[in-house]
mmCIF file of C-alpha atoms in Angstrom:
data_model
loop_
_atom_site.group_PDB
_atom_site.id
_atom_site.type_symbol
_atom_site.label_atom_id
_atom_site.label_comp_id
_atom_site.label_asym_id
_atom_site.label_seq_id
_atom_site.Cartn_x
_atom_site.Cartn_y
_atom_site.Cartn_z
ATOM 1 C CA MET A 1 -36.147 -186.483 134.529
ATOM 2 C CA THR A 2 -34.160 -183.460 135.562
ATOM 3 C CA GLN A 3 -35.936 -180.767 137.100
ATOM 4 C CA ARG A 4 -35.666 -177.223 135.620
ATOM 5 C CA ALA A 5 -33.620 -174.940 137.733
ATOM 6 C CA PHE A 6 -35.501 -172.510 140.210
ATOM 7 C CA PRO A 7 -33.567 -169.230 140.119
ATOM 8 C CA ILE A 8 -33.943 -167.285 143.194
ATOM 9 C CA LEU A 9 -32.677 -163.615 143.773
ATOM 10 C CA PHE A 10 -32.234 -163.075 147.394
ATOM 11 C CA ILE A 11 -31.470 -159.469 148.448
ATOM 12 C CA THR A 12 -30.466 -159.404 152.101
ATOM 13 C CA ALA A 13 -28.945 -156.918 154.560
ATOM 14 C CA THR A 14 -25.831 -154.750 154.634
ATOM 15 C CA ARG A 15 -25.077 -155.352 158.098
ATOM 16 C CA ILE A 16 -23.625 -158.674 159.504
ATOM 17 C CA GLY A 17 -26.270 -159.127 162.195
ATOM 18 C CA ASP A 18 -29.299 -158.416 160.094
ATOM 19 C CA ALA A 19 -27.887 -160.726 157.404
ATOM 20 C CA VAL A 20 -27.480 -163.496 159.985
ATOM 21 C CA LEU A 21 -31.067 -163.035 161.355
ATOM 22 C CA SER A 22 -32.637 -163.502 157.952
ATOM 23 C CA SER A 23 -30.415 -166.420 156.846
ATOM 24 C CA GLY A 24 -32.865 -169.022 157.983
ATOM 25 C CA LEU A 25 -34.984 -168.160 154.938
ATOM 26 C CA ILE A 26 -32.244 -169.240 152.691
ATOM 27 C CA LYS A 27 -32.029 -172.614 154.365
ATOM 28 C CA MET A 28 -35.918 -173.039 154.202
ATOM 29 C CA LEU A 29 -35.947 -172.339 150.511
ATOM 30 C CA ALA A 30 -32.968 -174.582 149.878
ATOM 31 C CA ASP A 31 -34.636 -177.439 151.778
ATOM 32 C CA GLN A 32 -38.129 -176.986 150.281
ATOM 33 C CA ILE A 33 -36.958 -176.353 146.620
ATOM 34 C CA PRO A 34 -34.313 -178.817 145.761
ATOM 35 C CA ASN A 35 -33.594 -177.269 142.361
ATOM 36 C CA ALA A 36 -33.146 -173.804 143.709
ATOM 37 C CA ARG A 37 -30.294 -171.712 142.463
ATOM 38 C CA PHE A 38 -29.380 -168.664 144.622
ATOM 39 C CA THR A 39 -28.003 -165.356 143.500
ATOM 40 C CA ILE A 40 -27.550 -163.493 146.843
ATOM 41 C CA VAL A 41 -27.204 -159.815 147.077
ATOM 42 C CA ALA A 42 -25.477 -158.417 150.286
ATOM 43 C CA GLY A 43 -23.306 -155.653 151.638
ATOM 44 C CA PRO A 44 -19.458 -155.961 151.734
ATOM 45 C CA LEU A 45 -19.318 -157.016 155.322
ATOM 46 C CA ALA A 46 -22.185 -159.611 155.112
ATOM 47 C CA ALA A 47 -21.464 -161.096 151.741
ATOM 48 C CA PRO A 48 -18.774 -163.660 153.026
ATOM 49 C CA LEU A 49 -21.421 -165.234 155.116
ATOM 50 C CA PHE A 50 -22.928 -166.968 152.021
ATOM 51 C CA ALA A 51 -19.958 -168.440 150.368
ATOM 52 C CA HIS A 52 -21.092 -172.016 151.011
ATOM 53 C CA VAL A 53 -24.838 -171.898 150.368
ATOM 54 C CA PRO A 54 -25.969 -174.965 148.393
ATOM 55 C CA GLY A 55 -27.133 -174.199 144.835
ATOM 56 C CA LEU A 56 -25.081 -170.911 144.937
ATOM 57 C CA ASP A 57 -24.720 -169.337 141.565
ATOM 58 C CA ARG A 58 -23.273 -165.952 142.719
ATOM 59 C CA VAL A 59 -22.934 -163.535 145.533
ATOM 60 C CA ILE A 60 -23.138 -159.912 144.480
ATOM 61 C CA VAL A 61 -21.552 -157.487 146.817
ATOM 62 C CA MET A 62 -23.556 -154.295 146.816
ATOM 63 C CA GLU A 63 -21.808 -151.235 148.015
ATOM 64 C CA LYS A 64 -23.824 -147.981 148.441
ATOM 65 C CA ALA A 65 -23.328 -145.456 145.665
ATOM 66 C CA LYS A 66 -24.289 -141.742 145.203
ATOM 67 C CA GLY A 67 -27.892 -141.361 144.973
ATOM 68 C CA LYS A 68 -29.673 -144.672 143.892
ATOM 69 C CA GLY A 69 -26.628 -145.716 141.916
ATOM 70 C CA HIS A 70 -26.209 -149.023 143.724
ATOM 71 C CA TRP A 71 -29.768 -150.038 142.919
ATOM 72 C CA PHE A 72 -29.311 -149.207 139.270
ATOM 73 C CA LYS A 73 -26.036 -151.230 139.111
ATOM 74 C CA LEU A 74 -27.680 -154.233 140.666
ATOM 75 C CA TRP A 75 -30.610 -154.027 138.352
ATOM 76 C CA SER A 76 -28.068 -153.926 135.353
ATOM 77 C CA GLN A 77 -26.422 -157.131 136.717
ATOM 78 C CA VAL A 78 -29.562 -159.273 137.124
ATOM 79 C CA ARG A 79 -31.966 -158.040 134.610
ATOM 80 C CA HIS A 80 -31.003 -160.505 131.818
ATOM 81 C CA LYS A 81 -32.460 -163.422 133.669
ATOM 82 C CA LYS A 82 -36.132 -164.422 134.520
ATOM 83 C CA TRP A 83 -36.342 -165.319 138.138
ATOM 84 C CA SER A 84 -38.631 -167.810 139.566
ATOM 85 C CA LEU A 85 -38.615 -165.862 142.840
ATOM 86 C CA ILE A 86 -37.269 -162.553 144.014
ATOM 87 C CA VAL A 87 -37.091 -161.969 147.833
ATOM 88 C CA ASP A 88 -36.106 -158.590 148.723
ATOM 89 C CA LEU A 89 -35.510 -157.822 152.441
ATOM 90 C CA ARG A 90 -34.326 -154.186 151.668
ATOM 91 C CA GLY A 91 -37.743 -153.248 150.625
ATOM 92 C CA SER A 92 -36.554 -151.684 147.207
ATOM 93 C CA ALA A 93 -38.498 -151.570 144.080
ATOM 94 C CA THR A 94 -35.886 -153.538 142.095
ATOM 95 C CA ALA A 95 -38.300 -156.687 141.626
ATOM 96 C CA LEU A 96 -40.861 -154.434 139.984
ATOM 97 C CA PHE A 97 -38.445 -153.886 137.090
ATOM 98 C CA LEU A 98 -37.262 -157.525 136.554
ATOM 99 C CA ARG A 99 -38.889 -160.401 134.932
ATOM 100 C CA ARG A 100 -40.003 -162.910 137.577
ATOM 101 C CA ASP A 101 -42.746 -165.323 138.447
ATOM 102 C CA LYS A 102 -43.089 -164.584 142.208
ATOM 103 C CA ARG A 103 -41.764 -161.715 144.315
ATOM 104 C CA ALA A 104 -41.782 -161.104 148.172
ATOM 105 C CA ILE A 105 -40.848 -157.647 149.126
ATOM 106 C CA TRP A 106 -40.116 -156.526 152.674
ATOM 107 C CA LYS A 107 -42.663 -153.700 153.736
ATOM 108 C CA LYS A 108 -42.750 -151.718 156.963
ATOM 109 C CA ILE A 109 -45.876 -152.290 158.729
ATOM 110 C CA PRO A 110 -46.953 -150.093 161.628
ATOM 111 C CA GLY A 111 -47.659 -151.844 164.899
ATOM 112 C CA GLU A 112 -46.015 -153.720 167.486
ATOM 113 C CA VAL A 113 -42.309 -154.114 167.786
ATOM 114 C CA ILE A 114 -41.161 -157.566 166.522
ATOM 115 C CA HIS A 115 -37.906 -159.410 166.364
ATOM 116 C CA LYS A 116 -36.016 -159.186 163.150
ATOM 117 C CA VAL A 117 -36.205 -162.950 162.572
ATOM 118 C CA VAL A 118 -40.032 -162.770 162.804
ATOM 119 C CA ASP A 119 -40.016 -159.612 160.591
ATOM 120 C CA ALA A 120 -37.990 -161.329 157.796
ATOM 121 C CA ALA A 121 -40.226 -164.544 157.778
ATOM 122 C CA ARG A 122 -43.348 -162.377 157.393
ATOM 123 C CA THR A 123 -41.874 -161.221 153.949
ATOM 124 C CA LEU A 124 -42.589 -164.772 152.681
ATOM 125 C CA LYS A 125 -46.002 -164.696 154.663
ATOM 126 C CA LEU A 126 -44.774 -167.226 157.153
ATOM 127 C CA GLU A 127 -46.664 -167.560 160.392
ATOM 128 C CA GLY A 128 -45.887 -169.492 163.589
ATOM 129 C CA ASP A 129 -42.219 -170.365 164.313
ATOM 130 C CA PRO A 130 -39.935 -168.714 161.802
ATOM 131 C CA PRO A 131 -36.926 -170.317 160.262
ATOM 132 C CA PRO A 132 -34.100 -169.771 162.805
ATOM 133 C CA PRO A 133 -30.740 -168.290 161.483
ATOM 134 C CA TYR A 134 -28.414 -170.886 159.803
ATOM 135 C CA LEU A 135 -25.056 -170.514 158.192
ATOM 136 C CA TYR A 136 -23.491 -172.922 155.808
ATOM 137 C CA ILE A 137 -19.942 -174.122 156.164
ATOM 138 C CA THR A 138 -17.752 -176.823 154.622
ATOM 139 C CA PRO A 139 -16.000 -179.760 156.457
ATOM 140 C CA GLU A 140 -12.743 -177.973 155.657
ATOM 141 C CA VAL A 141 -13.755 -174.915 157.298
ATOM 142 C CA GLN A 142 -14.738 -176.816 160.479
ATOM 143 C CA ALA A 143 -11.414 -178.737 160.312
ATOM 144 C CA LEU A 144 -9.530 -175.332 160.211
ATOM 145 C CA ALA A 145 -11.463 -174.053 163.255
ATOM 146 C CA ASP A 146 -10.822 -177.294 165.143
ATOM 147 C CA GLU A 147 -7.126 -177.006 164.347
ATOM 148 C CA LEU A 148 -7.021 -173.467 165.622
ATOM 149 C CA LEU A 149 -8.601 -174.579 168.787
ATOM 150 C CA GLY A 150 -6.375 -177.290 169.271
ATOM 151 C CA LEU A 151 -8.960 -179.984 169.081
ATOM 152 C CA HIS A 152 -7.071 -182.624 167.285
ATOM 153 C CA GLU A 153 -6.527 -186.073 168.844
ATOM 154 C CA GLY A 154 -4.503 -185.795 171.925
ATOM 155 C CA GLY A 155 -5.122 -182.014 172.012
ATOM 156 C CA GLU A 156 -6.876 -179.610 174.437
ATOM 157 C CA THR A 157 -9.877 -180.567 176.277
ATOM 158 C CA GLY A 158 -12.338 -178.769 178.713
ATOM 159 C CA PRO A 159 -14.888 -176.022 178.080
ATOM 160 C CA ILE A 160 -14.283 -173.090 175.888
ATOM 161 C CA LEU A 161 -15.541 -169.569 176.903
ATOM 162 C CA ALA A 162 -15.877 -167.417 173.825
ATOM 163 C CA VAL A 163 -16.220 -163.564 174.141
ATOM 164 C CA GLY A 164 -16.803 -160.825 171.630
ATOM 165 C CA PRO A 165 -15.866 -157.675 173.582
ATOM 166 C CA ALA A 166 -16.191 -155.274 170.504
ATOM 167 C CA ALA A 167 -18.976 -153.443 168.789
ATOM 168 C CA ASN A 168 -19.112 -150.815 166.058
ATOM 169 C CA TRP A 169 -19.940 -147.950 168.439
ATOM 170 C CA ILE A 170 -18.577 -147.189 171.886
ATOM 171 C CA GLY A 171 -22.050 -146.871 173.302
ATOM 172 C CA LYS A 172 -22.677 -150.530 172.871
ATOM 173 C CA VAL A 173 -19.319 -151.598 174.351
ATOM 174 C CA TRP A 174 -19.301 -153.112 177.823
ATOM 175 C CA PRO A 175 -16.029 -152.062 179.496
ATOM 176 C CA ILE A 176 -13.145 -154.503 178.685
ATOM 177 C CA GLU A 177 -12.063 -154.775 182.256
ATOM 178 C CA ARG A 178 -15.530 -156.410 183.011
ATOM 179 C CA PHE A 179 -15.124 -159.048 180.369
ATOM 180 C CA THR A 180 -11.794 -159.780 182.043
ATOM 181 C CA GLN A 181 -13.408 -160.070 185.443
ATOM 182 C CA THR A 182 -16.338 -162.227 184.270
ATOM 183 C CA ALA A 183 -13.999 -164.415 182.422
ATOM 184 C CA ALA A 184 -11.697 -164.897 185.423
ATOM 185 C CA GLN A 185 -14.774 -165.827 187.557
ATOM 186 C CA LEU A 186 -16.125 -168.313 185.135
ATOM 187 C CA LEU A 187 -12.805 -170.052 184.393
ATOM 188 C CA ASP A 188 -11.609 -169.911 188.064
ATOM 189 C CA LYS A 189 -10.832 -173.311 189.700
ATOM 190 C CA ASP A 190 -14.090 -173.025 191.655
ATOM 191 C CA GLY A 191 -16.031 -171.538 188.737
ATOM 192 C CA PRO A 192 -18.624 -173.257 186.519
ATOM 193 C CA MET A 193 -16.131 -173.489 183.669
ATOM 194 C CA ALA A 194 -13.020 -174.420 185.722
ATOM 195 C CA GLY A 195 -10.260 -175.866 183.537
ATOM 196 C CA GLY A 196 -11.497 -174.142 180.456
ATOM 197 C CA ARG A 197 -10.027 -171.798 177.978
ATOM 198 C CA LEU A 198 -10.755 -168.441 176.846
ATOM 199 C CA LEU A 199 -11.521 -167.721 173.024
ATOM 200 C CA ILE A 200 -11.375 -163.968 172.107
ATOM 201 C CA LEU A 201 -12.902 -162.937 168.658
ATOM 202 C CA GLY A 202 -13.266 -159.818 166.849
ATOM 203 C CA GLY A 203 -12.134 -157.958 163.692
ATOM 204 C CA PRO A 204 -8.830 -156.549 162.805
ATOM 205 C CA GLU A 205 -9.745 -153.123 164.126
ATOM 206 C CA ASP A 206 -10.367 -154.663 167.529
ATOM 207 C CA THR A 207 -6.914 -156.058 168.185
ATOM 208 C CA ARG A 208 -5.792 -153.025 170.424
ATOM 209 C CA MET A 209 -8.967 -153.007 172.560
ATOM 210 C CA VAL A 210 -8.608 -156.751 173.595
ATOM 211 C CA GLU A 211 -5.160 -156.466 174.654
ATOM 212 C CA GLU A 212 -6.020 -155.913 178.406
ATOM 213 C CA LEU A 213 -8.270 -159.069 178.311
ATOM 214 C CA ARG A 214 -5.550 -160.995 176.579
ATOM 215 C CA MET A 215 -2.865 -159.869 178.891
ATOM 216 C CA ALA A 216 -4.974 -160.542 182.086
ATOM 217 C CA SER A 217 -5.811 -164.072 180.913
ATOM 218 C CA ALA A 218 -3.984 -167.203 182.076
ATOM 219 C CA ARG A 219 -1.086 -167.935 179.899
ATOM 220 C CA GLY A 220 -1.439 -170.991 177.715
ATOM 221 C CA ARG A 221 -5.347 -170.853 178.309
ATOM 222 C CA THR A 222 -6.146 -168.062 175.879
ATOM 223 C CA ILE A 223 -6.897 -168.364 172.115
ATOM 224 C CA ASP A 224 -6.841 -164.905 170.699
ATOM 225 C CA LEU A 225 -8.260 -165.154 167.075
ATOM 226 C CA THR A 226 -8.917 -161.294 166.889
ATOM 227 C CA GLY A 227 -8.535 -160.222 163.383
ATOM 228 C CA LYS A 228 -7.112 -163.596 162.443
ATOM 229 C CA VAL A 229 -10.171 -165.475 160.973
ATOM 230 C CA ASP A 230 -12.961 -164.806 158.718
ATOM 231 C CA LEU A 231 -16.735 -164.824 159.632
ATOM 232 C CA LEU A 232 -17.330 -168.395 158.831
ATOM 233 C CA THR A 233 -14.237 -169.710 160.569
ATOM 234 C CA ALA A 234 -15.317 -167.803 163.545
ATOM 235 C CA TYR A 235 -18.708 -169.390 163.291
ATOM 236 C CA ALA A 236 -17.048 -172.851 163.041
ATOM 237 C CA CYS A 237 -15.017 -172.064 166.131
ATOM 238 C CA LEU A 238 -18.191 -170.863 167.959
ATOM 239 C CA LYS A 239 -19.800 -174.221 167.383
ATOM 240 C CA ARG A 240 -17.228 -175.705 169.684
ATOM 241 C CA ALA A 241 -17.632 -173.084 172.433
ATOM 242 C CA SER A 242 -19.537 -173.942 175.597
ATOM 243 C CA LEU A 243 -20.701 -170.355 176.192
ATOM 244 C CA PHE A 244 -20.484 -167.037 174.354
ATOM 245 C CA ILE A 245 -20.700 -163.611 176.050
ATOM 246 C CA GLY A 246 -20.650 -160.424 173.768
ATOM 247 C CA ASN A 247 -22.037 -157.098 173.056
ATOM 248 C CA ASP A 248 -24.866 -156.597 170.663
ATOM 249 C CA SER A 249 -23.150 -157.189 167.410
ATOM 250 C CA GLY A 250 -22.990 -159.269 164.343
ATOM 251 C CA LEU A 251 -20.602 -161.751 166.201
ATOM 252 C CA MET A 252 -23.327 -162.204 168.833
ATOM 253 C CA HIS A 253 -25.844 -163.214 166.247
ATOM 254 C CA ILE A 254 -23.312 -165.551 164.616
ATOM 255 C CA ALA A 255 -22.644 -167.246 168.084
ATOM 256 C CA ALA A 256 -26.390 -167.805 168.521
ATOM 257 C CA ALA A 257 -26.856 -169.200 164.894
ATOM 258 C CA ALA A 258 -23.953 -171.684 165.847
ATOM 259 C CA GLY A 259 -26.177 -172.959 168.632
ATOM 260 C CA THR A 260 -23.767 -171.783 171.208
ATOM 261 C CA PRO A 261 -25.337 -170.848 174.595
ATOM 262 C CA THR A 262 -25.195 -167.064 174.131
ATOM 263 C CA ILE A 263 -25.513 -164.131 176.333
ATOM 264 C CA GLY A 264 -26.036 -160.820 174.615
ATOM 265 C CA LEU A 265 -25.175 -157.579 176.398
ATOM 266 C CA PHE A 266 -27.680 -154.837 175.823
ATOM 267 C CA GLY A 267 -28.100 -151.228 176.598
ATOM 268 C CA PRO A 268 -28.727 -148.668 173.871
ATOM 269 C CA SER A 269 -30.247 -151.080 171.553
ATOM 270 C CA ASP A 270 -33.582 -152.924 171.604
ATOM 271 C CA GLU A 271 -33.521 -156.582 172.516
ATOM 272 C CA ARG A 272 -37.178 -156.871 171.501
ATOM 273 C CA ARG A 273 -35.814 -156.747 167.904
ATOM 274 C CA TYR A 274 -32.227 -157.765 168.227
ATOM 275 C CA ALA A 275 -31.878 -160.243 171.006
ATOM 276 C CA PRO A 276 -29.810 -163.257 170.110
ATOM 277 C CA TRP A 277 -32.116 -165.825 168.647
ATOM 278 C CA GLY A 278 -32.042 -169.348 170.116
ATOM 279 C CA GLU A 279 -33.450 -171.681 172.805
ATOM 280 C CA HIS A 280 -30.234 -171.229 174.763
ATOM 281 C CA ALA A 281 -29.703 -167.472 174.002
ATOM 282 C CA VAL A 282 -30.569 -164.666 176.486
ATOM 283 C CA ALA A 283 -30.340 -160.886 176.383
ATOM 284 C CA VAL A 284 -28.954 -159.204 179.504
ATOM 285 C CA ARG A 285 -29.167 -155.443 180.415
ATOM 286 C CA GLY A 286 -28.479 -153.089 183.278
ATOM 287 C CA PRO A 287 -31.082 -151.105 185.297
ATOM 288 C CA ARG A 288 -31.932 -148.821 182.442
ATOM 289 C CA SER A 289 -34.455 -149.745 179.673
ATOM 290 C CA PHE A 290 -33.846 -148.997 175.901
ATOM 291 C CA ASP A 291 -36.334 -145.940 176.121
ATOM 292 C CA GLN A 292 -34.303 -144.497 178.878
ATOM 293 C CA PHE A 293 -31.208 -144.504 176.714
ATOM 294 C CA LEU A 294 -33.147 -142.904 173.894
ATOM 295 C CA ALA A 295 -34.092 -140.078 176.345
ATOM 296 C CA ILE A 296 -30.492 -139.179 176.824
ATOM 297 C CA ASP A 297 -29.181 -139.995 173.367
ATOM 298 C CA PRO A 298 -32.012 -139.704 170.971
ATOM 299 C CA GLU A 299 -29.877 -140.418 167.798
ATOM 300 C CA LEU A 300 -27.952 -143.173 169.497
ATOM 301 C CA SER A 301 -24.781 -141.465 168.244
ATOM 302 C CA GLN A 302 -22.999 -139.874 171.141
ATOM 303 C CA ALA A 303 -19.506 -141.078 172.398
ATOM 304 C CA ILE A 304 -20.926 -142.071 175.714
ATOM 305 C CA ARG A 305 -20.180 -145.472 177.517
ATOM 306 C CA HIS A 306 -23.726 -146.342 177.966
ATOM 307 C CA MET A 307 -22.892 -149.949 179.084
ATOM 308 C CA SER A 308 -21.141 -148.834 182.134
ATOM 309 C CA ASP A 309 -24.145 -149.527 184.432
ATOM 310 C CA LEU A 310 -24.199 -153.217 183.575
ATOM 311 C CA PRO A 311 -22.538 -155.000 186.593
ATOM 312 C CA VAL A 312 -20.202 -158.040 186.418
ATOM 313 C CA ALA A 313 -22.364 -159.714 188.959
ATOM 314 C CA THR A 314 -25.415 -159.514 186.628
ATOM 315 C CA VAL A 315 -23.480 -161.103 183.537
ATOM 316 C CA PHE A 316 -21.863 -163.883 185.748
ATOM 317 C CA ARG A 317 -25.212 -164.754 187.383
ATOM 318 C CA ALA A 318 -26.754 -165.053 183.795
ATOM 319 C CA ALA A 319 -23.939 -166.990 182.645
ATOM 320 C CA LYS A 320 -24.220 -169.477 185.547
ATOM 321 C CA ASP A 321 -27.946 -169.811 185.126
ATOM 322 C CA LEU A 322 -27.590 -170.467 181.312
ATOM 323 C CA LEU A 323 -24.904 -173.071 181.900
ATOM 324 C CA ALA A 324 -27.085 -174.847 184.450
ATOM 325 C CA LYS A 325 -30.044 -174.774 182.061
ATOM 326 C CA VAL A 326 -28.206 -176.292 179.198
ATOM 327 C CA GLY A 327 -27.259 -179.118 181.521
ATOM 328 C CA GLY A 328 -23.559 -179.161 181.113
ATOM 329 C CA LEU A 329 -20.840 -177.639 179.081
ATOM 330 C CA THR A 330 -21.248 -179.531 175.790
ATOM 331 C CA PRO A 331 -22.142 -177.048 172.973
ATOM 332 C CA LEU A 332 -25.522 -177.538 171.204
ATOM 333 C CA PRO A 333 -25.317 -178.112 167.428
ATOM 334 C CA VAL A 334 -28.275 -175.870 166.414
ATOM 335 C CA ALA A 335 -30.043 -172.629 167.734
ATOM 336 C CA THR A 336 -33.746 -173.284 167.373
ATOM 337 C CA GLN A 337 -35.722 -170.660 169.149
ATOM 338 C CA GLU A 338 -35.900 -167.071 170.462
ATOM 339 C CA ALA A 339 -34.200 -165.675 173.495
ATOM 340 C CA GLU A 340 -37.260 -166.255 175.732
ATOM 341 C CA VAL A 341 -37.162 -169.999 176.525
ATOM 342 C CA VAL A 342 -39.888 -171.846 174.731
ATOM 343 C CA ALA A 343 -40.383 -175.424 173.470
ATOM 344 C CA PRO A 344 -38.975 -176.180 170.141
ATOM 345 C CA ALA A 345 -41.347 -176.555 167.225
ATOM 346 C CA PRO A 346 -41.089 -178.049 163.706
ATOM 347 C CA GLU A 347 -39.630 -175.618 161.209
ATOM 348 C CA PRO A 348 -42.488 -174.353 158.870
ATOM 349 C CA GLY A 349 -42.271 -175.449 155.184
ATOM 350 C CA VAL A 350 -42.684 -173.484 152.005
ATOM 351 C CA ASP A 351 -43.099 -174.012 148.396
ATOM 352 C CA ALA A 352 -42.814 -171.590 145.463
ATOM 353 C CA ASP A 353 -46.485 -170.698 145.708
ATOM 354 C CA MET A 354 -46.187 -169.527 149.298
ATOM 355 C CA ALA A 355 -43.692 -166.826 148.110
ATOM 356 C CA ALA A 356 -46.637 -164.843 147.198
ATOM 357 C CA ASP A 357 -46.746 -161.379 145.691
ATOM 358 C CA VAL A 358 -46.709 -158.476 148.109
ATOM 359 C CA VAL A 359 -48.079 -154.946 147.771
ATOM 360 C CA GLU A 360 -46.993 -153.320 144.708
ATOM 361 C CA ASN A 361 -46.180 -149.874 146.262
ATOM 362 C CA ALA A 362 -42.860 -150.868 147.854
ATOM 363 C CA PRO A 363 -40.542 -147.798 148.213
ATOM 364 C CA ALA A 364 -38.238 -147.110 145.374
ATOM 365 C CA ASP A 365 -35.178 -147.094 147.495
ATOM 366 C CA SER A 366 -35.194 -148.269 151.231
ATOM 367 C CA PRO A 367 -31.652 -147.817 152.813
ATOM 368 C CA GLU A 368 -30.721 -150.536 155.295
ATOM 369 C CA GLU A 369 -30.845 -147.924 158.101
ATOM 370 C CA LEU A 370 -34.512 -147.670 157.596
ATOM 371 C CA VAL A 371 -35.564 -151.300 157.324
ATOM 372 C CA GLN A 372 -37.146 -151.393 160.789
ATOM 373 C CA PRO A 373 -40.670 -151.897 162.018
ATOM 374 C CA VAL A 374 -42.463 -149.019 163.872
ATOM 375 C CA THR A 375 -42.472 -149.271 167.680
ATOM 376 C CA THR A 376 -45.671 -149.741 169.732
ATOM 377 C CA LYS A 377 -45.721 -146.038 170.311
ATOM 378 C CA GLN A 378 -46.396 -145.586 166.543
ATOM 379 C CA ARG A 379 -43.016 -143.881 166.470
ATOM 380 C CA ALA A 380 -40.721 -144.484 163.451
ATOM 381 C CA ALA A 381 -37.868 -146.570 164.296
ATOM 382 C CA ARG A 382 -34.398 -144.820 164.734
ATOM 383 C CA PRO A 383 -31.404 -146.048 162.813
ATOM 384 C CA ARG A 384 -29.676 -148.916 164.491
ATOM 385 C CA LYS A 385 -25.995 -148.674 165.452
ATOM 386 C CA ALA A 386 -25.052 -152.234 164.527
#
């Protein structure tokens, strides 16, 4: 007998990184509810991440409008259906005005600083090990990525060092010349990735900034895909990489979700919330703490190169240690745990009843910039520049 469809409205983040970090919830629901049918709501940048989710009915791109117009528009698009479950990671009141059986609404809870993966899981009242980030791709997407990397029969061999040298704010960008120096040391004939190639990834707006890195790299040993591939193709490429080094950005989280050993470079952002998530993912920072950056740039908005005090030697050492830890240069297929190295554990399960109702008084409109927990100092979190 055919099971009745279980329609799920899943409202996720505007930013790429936040959307990736909560993506494991979609996989968990898809695995545990075989008849699930997803309508996913995301911002314009993050929406393409969900193109291949199984049981996908629709991706709704929600662009911010004047006042609360974007929420009213969303309500008008989804109000005609009765939903079996509504998951709202934006903490809006939308679910309160829709027909549904169950709802799970993100709510800001004062207390300790927690990682965004854990924060998202608590929306569904999941305890223990949260579902790790996960993105779906098709065999065709992976085949395209392999072709771009020259991984066809008789093609290139050897390790691939992937880098993401861009970010959406200059304060989070490690100087490009240091990426160049680090890559040269890793790929040197005496380095831990000798004989390997350099893969450069970024958006169309990053083409100019990576030019120095591209020009300084060995001819014929560089694959520059900056501005040339979409997010899921970049994800498929990263699944073939042996190591990723990048600034705190959406691309860093995509690399960790791909299972690539990942080094995230941090300065004026909080790795307690945004470290790359995975058993083989680490956050590296220079001598200053996040709070020290806040002291000189309270709004995290100044055009200051905050990352200049992170030395090449620190990043190179972290790369060597991570490569030694993973036991070679073969990329891992799945990212399973947080940046602090812990033993893998079974993924928690869920059924429809576990997606229980949450507090009724969810705020009427919670912009993505405010969807943060409160720090341990009982201080409201500042908007994140990512």
